[in-house]
mmCIF file of C-alpha atoms in Angstrom:
data_model
loop_
_atom_site.group_PDB
_atom_site.id
_atom_site.type_symbol
_atom_site.label_atom_id
_atom_site.label_comp_id
_atom_site.label_asym_id
_atom_site.label_seq_id
_atom_site.Cartn_x
_atom_site.Cartn_y
_atom_site.Cartn_z
ATOM 1 C CA GLY A 182 -146.048 68.845 -162.497
ATOM 2 C CA ALA A 183 -147.830 70.113 -159.560
ATOM 3 C CA GLY A 184 -149.710 71.985 -162.703
ATOM 4 C CA VAL A 185 -150.501 73.125 -165.968
ATOM 5 C CA SER A 186 -147.632 75.076 -167.393
ATOM 6 C CA GLN A 187 -148.234 76.743 -170.369
ATOM 7 C CA SER A 188 -144.860 78.400 -172.649
ATOM 8 C CA PRO A 189 -144.547 80.852 -173.475
ATOM 9 C CA SER A 190 -146.179 83.701 -171.448
ATOM 10 C CA ASN A 191 -146.290 86.387 -173.116
ATOM 11 C CA LYS A 192 -145.952 86.208 -177.082
ATOM 12 C CA VAL A 193 -145.550 89.070 -179.552
ATOM 13 C CA THR A 194 -145.265 88.384 -183.165
ATOM 14 C CA GLU A 195 -146.404 90.200 -186.724
ATOM 15 C CA LYS A 196 -148.493 89.268 -188.683
ATOM 16 C CA GLY A 197 -147.779 86.222 -190.744
ATOM 17 C CA LYS A 198 -145.581 85.044 -188.761
ATOM 18 C CA ASP A 199 -145.949 81.274 -187.073
ATOM 19 C CA VAL A 200 -146.495 81.313 -183.501
ATOM 20 C CA GLU A 201 -146.483 77.150 -181.393
ATOM 21 C CA LEU A 202 -147.524 77.451 -178.089
ATOM 22 C CA ARG A 203 -146.829 75.019 -175.685
ATOM 23 C CA CYS A 204 -148.792 72.815 -172.855
ATOM 24 C CA ASP A 205 -147.312 70.527 -170.398
ATOM 25 C CA PRO A 206 -150.491 68.752 -168.609
ATOM 26 C CA ILE A 207 -150.284 67.578 -164.695
ATOM 27 C CA SER A 208 -149.016 64.137 -164.920
ATOM 28 C CA GLY A 209 -151.263 61.316 -165.472
ATOM 29 C CA HIS A 210 -154.144 63.348 -167.108
ATOM 30 C CA THR A 211 -155.440 61.940 -170.382
ATOM 31 C CA ALA A 212 -157.493 64.459 -171.002
ATOM 32 C CA LEU A 213 -155.698 67.390 -172.890
ATOM 33 C CA TYR A 214 -158.359 70.647 -173.495
ATOM 34 C CA TRP A 215 -157.304 74.062 -175.751
ATOM 35 C CA TYR A 216 -159.298 77.312 -175.185
ATOM 36 C CA ARG A 217 -159.536 80.778 -176.346
ATOM 37 C CA GLN A 218 -160.400 83.573 -174.286
ATOM 38 C CA ARG A 219 -160.728 86.856 -175.811
ATOM 39 C CA LEU A 220 -160.155 89.766 -174.242
ATOM 40 C CA GLY A 221 -163.978 90.659 -172.157
ATOM 41 C CA GLN A 222 -164.792 86.946 -173.105
ATOM 42 C CA GLY A 223 -165.726 83.973 -171.690
ATOM 43 C CA LEU A 224 -164.015 80.436 -173.000
ATOM 44 C CA GLU A 225 -163.938 79.834 -176.545
ATOM 45 C CA PHE A 226 -162.799 75.134 -177.042
ATOM 46 C CA LEU A 227 -161.084 74.318 -179.547
ATOM 47 C CA ILE A 228 -159.314 71.218 -179.097
ATOM 48 C CA TYR A 229 -159.699 67.814 -176.747
ATOM 49 C CA PHE A 230 -156.843 65.754 -176.827
ATOM 50 C CA GLN A 231 -157.536 61.958 -175.138
ATOM 51 C CA GLY A 232 -154.488 60.383 -174.908
ATOM 52 C CA ASN A 233 -152.146 61.697 -178.078
ATOM 53 C CA SER A 234 -155.528 61.746 -180.162
ATOM 54 C CA ALA A 235 -157.641 64.499 -181.281
ATOM 55 C CA PRO A 236 -161.617 63.709 -181.410
ATOM 56 C CA ASP A 237 -162.835 66.702 -181.127
ATOM 57 C CA LYS A 238 -161.168 69.169 -183.499
ATOM 58 C CA SER A 239 -164.470 71.228 -184.072
ATOM 59 C CA GLY A 240 -163.151 74.417 -182.336
ATOM 60 C CA LEU A 241 -160.612 75.425 -184.377
ATOM 61 C CA PRO A 242 -161.044 78.043 -186.227
ATOM 62 C CA SER A 243 -159.446 77.665 -189.432
ATOM 63 C CA ASP A 244 -157.008 75.407 -191.276
ATOM 64 C CA ARG A 245 -154.400 77.485 -190.304
ATOM 65 C CA PHE A 246 -154.897 76.398 -186.795
ATOM 66 C CA SER A 247 -153.183 72.778 -185.950
ATOM 67 C CA ALA A 248 -152.459 71.017 -182.599
ATOM 68 C CA GLU A 249 -151.130 67.629 -181.599
ATOM 69 C CA ARG A 250 -150.055 65.923 -178.784
ATOM 70 C CA THR A 251 -147.345 63.397 -178.219
ATOM 71 C CA GLY A 252 -148.223 60.655 -175.609
ATOM 72 C CA GLU A 253 -150.167 61.469 -173.071
ATOM 73 C CA SER A 254 -147.530 64.427 -172.231
ATOM 74 C CA VAL A 255 -146.345 67.912 -173.865
ATOM 75 C CA SER A 256 -149.380 69.854 -175.986
ATOM 76 C CA THR A 257 -148.486 72.254 -178.999
ATOM 77 C CA LEU A 258 -150.490 74.976 -180.528
ATOM 78 C CA THR A 259 -149.465 75.951 -183.818
ATOM 79 C CA ILE A 260 -150.936 79.225 -185.449
ATOM 80 C CA GLN A 261 -149.861 79.829 -189.204
ATOM 81 C CA ARG A 262 -149.395 83.068 -190.816
ATOM 82 C CA THR A 263 -151.381 84.633 -187.513
ATOM 83 C CA GLN A 264 -154.147 87.072 -188.131
ATOM 84 C CA GLN A 265 -154.479 90.356 -185.740
ATOM 85 C CA GLU A 266 -157.754 88.472 -184.960
ATOM 86 C CA ASP A 267 -155.859 85.946 -183.459
ATOM 87 C CA SER A 268 -154.576 87.947 -180.272
ATOM 88 C CA ALA A 269 -156.193 86.185 -177.481
ATOM 89 C CA VAL A 270 -155.158 84.133 -174.476
ATOM 90 C CA TYR A 271 -154.672 80.637 -175.272
ATOM 91 C CA LEU A 272 -155.624 78.524 -172.540
ATOM 92 C CA CYS A 273 -154.611 75.018 -171.885
ATOM 93 C CA ALA A 274 -156.390 72.458 -169.239
ATOM 94 C CA SER A 275 -156.194 68.687 -168.309
ATOM 95 C CA SER A 276 -158.432 66.016 -166.539
ATOM 96 C CA PHE A 277 -158.348 62.720 -165.869
ATOM 97 C CA GLY A 278 -160.417 62.227 -168.412
ATOM 98 C CA PRO A 279 -163.907 63.781 -170.341
ATOM 99 C CA ARG A 280 -166.367 62.924 -167.769
ATOM 100 C CA ARG A 281 -165.989 64.638 -165.067
ATOM 101 C CA GLY A 282 -165.004 67.927 -166.242
ATOM 102 C CA GLY A 283 -163.476 68.912 -163.426
ATOM 103 C CA TYR A 284 -159.736 71.295 -165.352
ATOM 104 C CA THR A 285 -157.495 72.131 -164.136
ATOM 105 C CA PHE A 286 -156.087 75.459 -166.833
ATOM 106 C CA GLY A 287 -152.997 76.419 -166.767
ATOM 107 C CA SER A 288 -152.007 80.711 -166.560
ATOM 108 C CA GLY A 289 -152.039 80.590 -170.293
ATOM 109 C CA THR A 290 -150.065 82.333 -173.285
ATOM 110 C CA ARG A 291 -151.547 85.998 -173.904
ATOM 111 C CA LEU A 292 -151.021 86.202 -177.773
ATOM 112 C CA THR A 293 -150.400 89.615 -179.655
ATOM 113 C CA VAL A 294 -150.244 90.218 -183.243
ATOM 114 C CA VAL A 295 -149.238 93.179 -184.454
ATOM 115 C CA GLY B 65 -173.928 75.050 -180.543
ATOM 116 C CA GLN B 66 -174.425 74.665 -176.501
ATOM 117 C CA GLN B 67 -174.517 78.294 -174.779
ATOM 118 C CA LEU B 68 -174.804 79.420 -171.342
ATOM 119 C CA ASN B 69 -176.447 82.896 -170.663
ATOM 120 C CA GLN B 70 -174.656 84.475 -167.293
ATOM 121 C CA SER B 71 -176.074 88.131 -167.005
ATOM 122 C CA PRO B 72 -175.378 90.952 -165.914
ATOM 123 C CA GLN B 73 -171.524 91.044 -167.514
ATOM 124 C CA SER B 74 -170.278 93.368 -164.105
ATOM 125 C CA MET B 75 -171.682 93.049 -160.271
ATOM 126 C CA PHE B 76 -170.474 95.651 -158.106
ATOM 127 C CA ILE B 77 -171.520 94.984 -154.138
ATOM 128 C CA GLN B 78 -169.951 96.164 -151.056
ATOM 129 C CA GLU B 79 -167.543 94.689 -148.655
ATOM 130 C CA GLY B 80 -169.659 91.896 -146.707
ATOM 131 C CA GLU B 81 -172.550 91.828 -148.800
ATOM 132 C CA ASP B 82 -173.655 88.461 -150.086
ATOM 133 C CA VAL B 83 -174.286 87.821 -153.763
ATOM 134 C CA SER B 84 -176.049 85.725 -156.267
ATOM 135 C CA MET B 85 -175.072 84.172 -160.074
ATOM 136 C CA ASN B 86 -177.314 82.778 -162.325
ATOM 137 C CA CYS B 87 -176.448 80.663 -165.390
ATOM 138 C CA THR B 88 -179.283 79.355 -167.713
ATOM 139 C CA SER B 89 -179.370 76.747 -170.830
ATOM 140 C CA SER B 90 -181.094 75.809 -173.467
ATOM 141 C CA SER B 91 -179.731 72.031 -173.489
ATOM 142 C CA ILE B 92 -179.638 70.069 -170.950
ATOM 143 C CA PHE B 93 -176.215 69.477 -168.320
ATOM 144 C CA ASN B 94 -175.133 66.608 -166.230
ATOM 145 C CA THR B 95 -172.741 68.214 -164.595
ATOM 146 C CA TRP B 96 -172.432 71.735 -163.600
ATOM 147 C CA LEU B 97 -168.849 73.810 -162.746
ATOM 148 C CA TRP B 98 -167.889 77.530 -161.303
ATOM 149 C CA TYR B 99 -164.847 78.341 -161.849
ATOM 150 C CA LYS B 100 -162.767 81.532 -160.722
ATOM 151 C CA GLN B 101 -160.299 83.646 -163.014
ATOM 152 C CA ASP B 102 -158.500 85.957 -161.326
ATOM 153 C CA PRO B 103 -156.357 88.554 -163.988
ATOM 154 C CA GLY B 104 -153.135 86.319 -165.641
ATOM 155 C CA GLU B 105 -154.718 83.371 -164.429
ATOM 156 C CA GLY B 106 -156.657 80.226 -165.838
ATOM 157 C CA PRO B 107 -159.855 79.698 -164.201
ATOM 158 C CA VAL B 108 -159.966 77.481 -161.101
ATOM 159 C CA LEU B 109 -162.564 75.441 -159.692
ATOM 160 C CA LEU B 110 -164.075 76.479 -156.843
ATOM 161 C CA ILE B 111 -167.950 73.835 -157.436
ATOM 162 C CA ALA B 112 -168.654 71.479 -159.266
ATOM 163 C CA LEU B 113 -172.285 69.499 -159.593
ATOM 164 C CA TYR B 114 -173.082 65.839 -160.069
ATOM 165 C CA LYS B 115 -176.948 65.663 -159.691
ATOM 166 C CA ALA B 116 -180.164 67.857 -160.381
ATOM 167 C CA GLY B 117 -181.170 69.248 -156.982
ATOM 168 C CA GLU B 118 -177.891 68.683 -155.488
ATOM 169 C CA LEU B 119 -176.870 71.699 -153.366
ATOM 170 C CA THR B 120 -173.003 72.419 -151.715
ATOM 171 C CA SER B 121 -171.183 74.315 -150.021
ATOM 172 C CA ASN B 122 -166.970 75.431 -150.006
ATOM 173 C CA GLY B 123 -166.298 77.045 -147.098
ATOM 174 C CA ARG B 124 -168.280 81.036 -148.328
ATOM 175 C CA LEU B 125 -170.018 79.902 -151.434
ATOM 176 C CA THR B 126 -173.216 77.502 -152.080
ATOM 177 C CA ALA B 127 -173.925 76.682 -155.620
ATOM 178 C CA GLN B 128 -177.439 74.943 -157.062
ATOM 179 C CA PHE B 129 -177.656 72.321 -159.641
ATOM 180 C CA GLY B 130 -181.130 73.320 -160.803
ATOM 181 C CA ILE B 131 -183.975 70.806 -161.540
ATOM 182 C CA THR B 132 -184.269 70.945 -165.059
ATOM 183 C CA ARG B 133 -180.424 70.290 -165.322
ATOM 184 C CA LYS B 134 -180.240 73.610 -167.520
ATOM 185 C CA ASP B 135 -179.508 76.255 -164.608
ATOM 186 C CA SER B 136 -177.167 76.542 -161.852
ATOM 187 C CA PHE B 137 -176.812 78.903 -159.127
ATOM 188 C CA LEU B 138 -173.638 80.637 -156.948
ATOM 189 C CA ASN B 139 -174.188 82.028 -154.448
ATOM 190 C CA ILE B 140 -171.123 84.395 -153.061
ATOM 191 C CA SER B 141 -172.020 85.105 -148.627
ATOM 192 C CA ALA B 142 -170.072 87.754 -146.322
ATOM 193 C CA SER B 143 -168.357 89.337 -149.621
ATOM 194 C CA ILE B 144 -163.894 89.815 -149.169
ATOM 195 C CA PRO B 145 -162.303 91.740 -151.313
ATOM 196 C CA SER B 146 -160.075 88.814 -152.973
ATOM 197 C CA ASP B 147 -163.472 87.254 -154.539
ATOM 198 C CA VAL B 148 -163.075 89.767 -156.746
ATOM 199 C CA GLY B 149 -162.603 88.260 -160.225
ATOM 200 C CA ILE B 150 -164.648 86.979 -162.834
ATOM 201 C CA TYR B 151 -166.821 84.072 -162.456
ATOM 202 C CA PHE B 152 -167.628 81.048 -165.393
ATOM 203 C CA CYS B 153 -170.162 78.961 -165.285
ATOM 204 C CA ALA B 154 -169.708 75.508 -167.541
ATOM 205 C CA GLY B 155 -171.983 72.752 -168.149
ATOM 206 C CA LEU B 156 -171.075 69.439 -169.583
ATOM 207 C CA TYR B 157 -172.730 66.862 -171.271
ATOM 208 C CA THR B 158 -171.046 63.677 -170.310
ATOM 209 C CA GLY B 159 -170.277 61.451 -172.990
ATOM 210 C CA ALA B 160 -167.153 59.610 -174.769
ATOM 211 C CA ASN B 161 -165.429 62.850 -175.791
ATOM 212 C CA SER B 162 -167.225 65.952 -174.085
ATOM 213 C CA LYS B 163 -165.883 68.612 -173.502
ATOM 214 C CA LEU B 164 -167.218 71.731 -170.837
ATOM 215 C CA THR B 165 -168.759 74.867 -172.648
ATOM 216 C CA PHE B 166 -168.381 78.125 -170.368
ATOM 217 C CA GLY B 167 -170.243 80.591 -169.974
ATOM 218 C CA LYS B 168 -169.354 84.375 -170.741
ATOM 219 C CA GLY B 169 -167.816 84.954 -166.868
ATOM 220 C CA ILE B 170 -169.462 88.094 -164.309
ATOM 221 C CA THR B 171 -166.781 90.406 -163.530
ATOM 222 C CA LEU B 172 -167.446 90.609 -159.875
ATOM 223 C CA SER B 173 -166.296 93.794 -158.328
ATOM 224 C CA VAL B 174 -166.115 94.001 -154.059
ATOM 225 C CA ARG B 175 -165.854 97.775 -152.720
ATOM 226 C CA PRO B 176 -164.338 97.664 -149.132
#
């Protein structure tokens, strides 16, 4: 597609429920990144995909967080047993590869855990 | 881990003024980038710098990659109301699995 598409744009969920966040990267972009942005904060790295493998998962905050990617296409970030501290905007970005840094970001999914 | 420092957290300027933002790090990066984020949107790339000492302009924006590779600045000249937003610096140390490290951002307000 023309840009990075994320869905849903907003999600309100009850504490303890599982959520799935979706990212459609730009066609041809082999690298895909997930970042978390808490209110008034910078971007916190979660996980990086090159193709469908994840060489760097170092930013996932706990084992409640997982992500997968199908080929060089869609990625899903899953948060199990959500907690209120998970409330944030989850941003996805893609690029042609990790070396140049010119990521294109989606508009994010705003997750609110009540 | 690598950290990028941006301060102050907020800046308030008058329309037409120039503004300069700095970003520093304790670690070396070999790529520096500046992003702008509007409310409800993801960050958008403004300028990318790939060489120490490089000075690059994009319209009213000018950015420089510090010679020590541990800092960068962004200048905005003749500010206009649509310059309002959050400005993030980001650094990349390229390797096989490198990823961008972001500063906490500076929120810029422009008074008409």
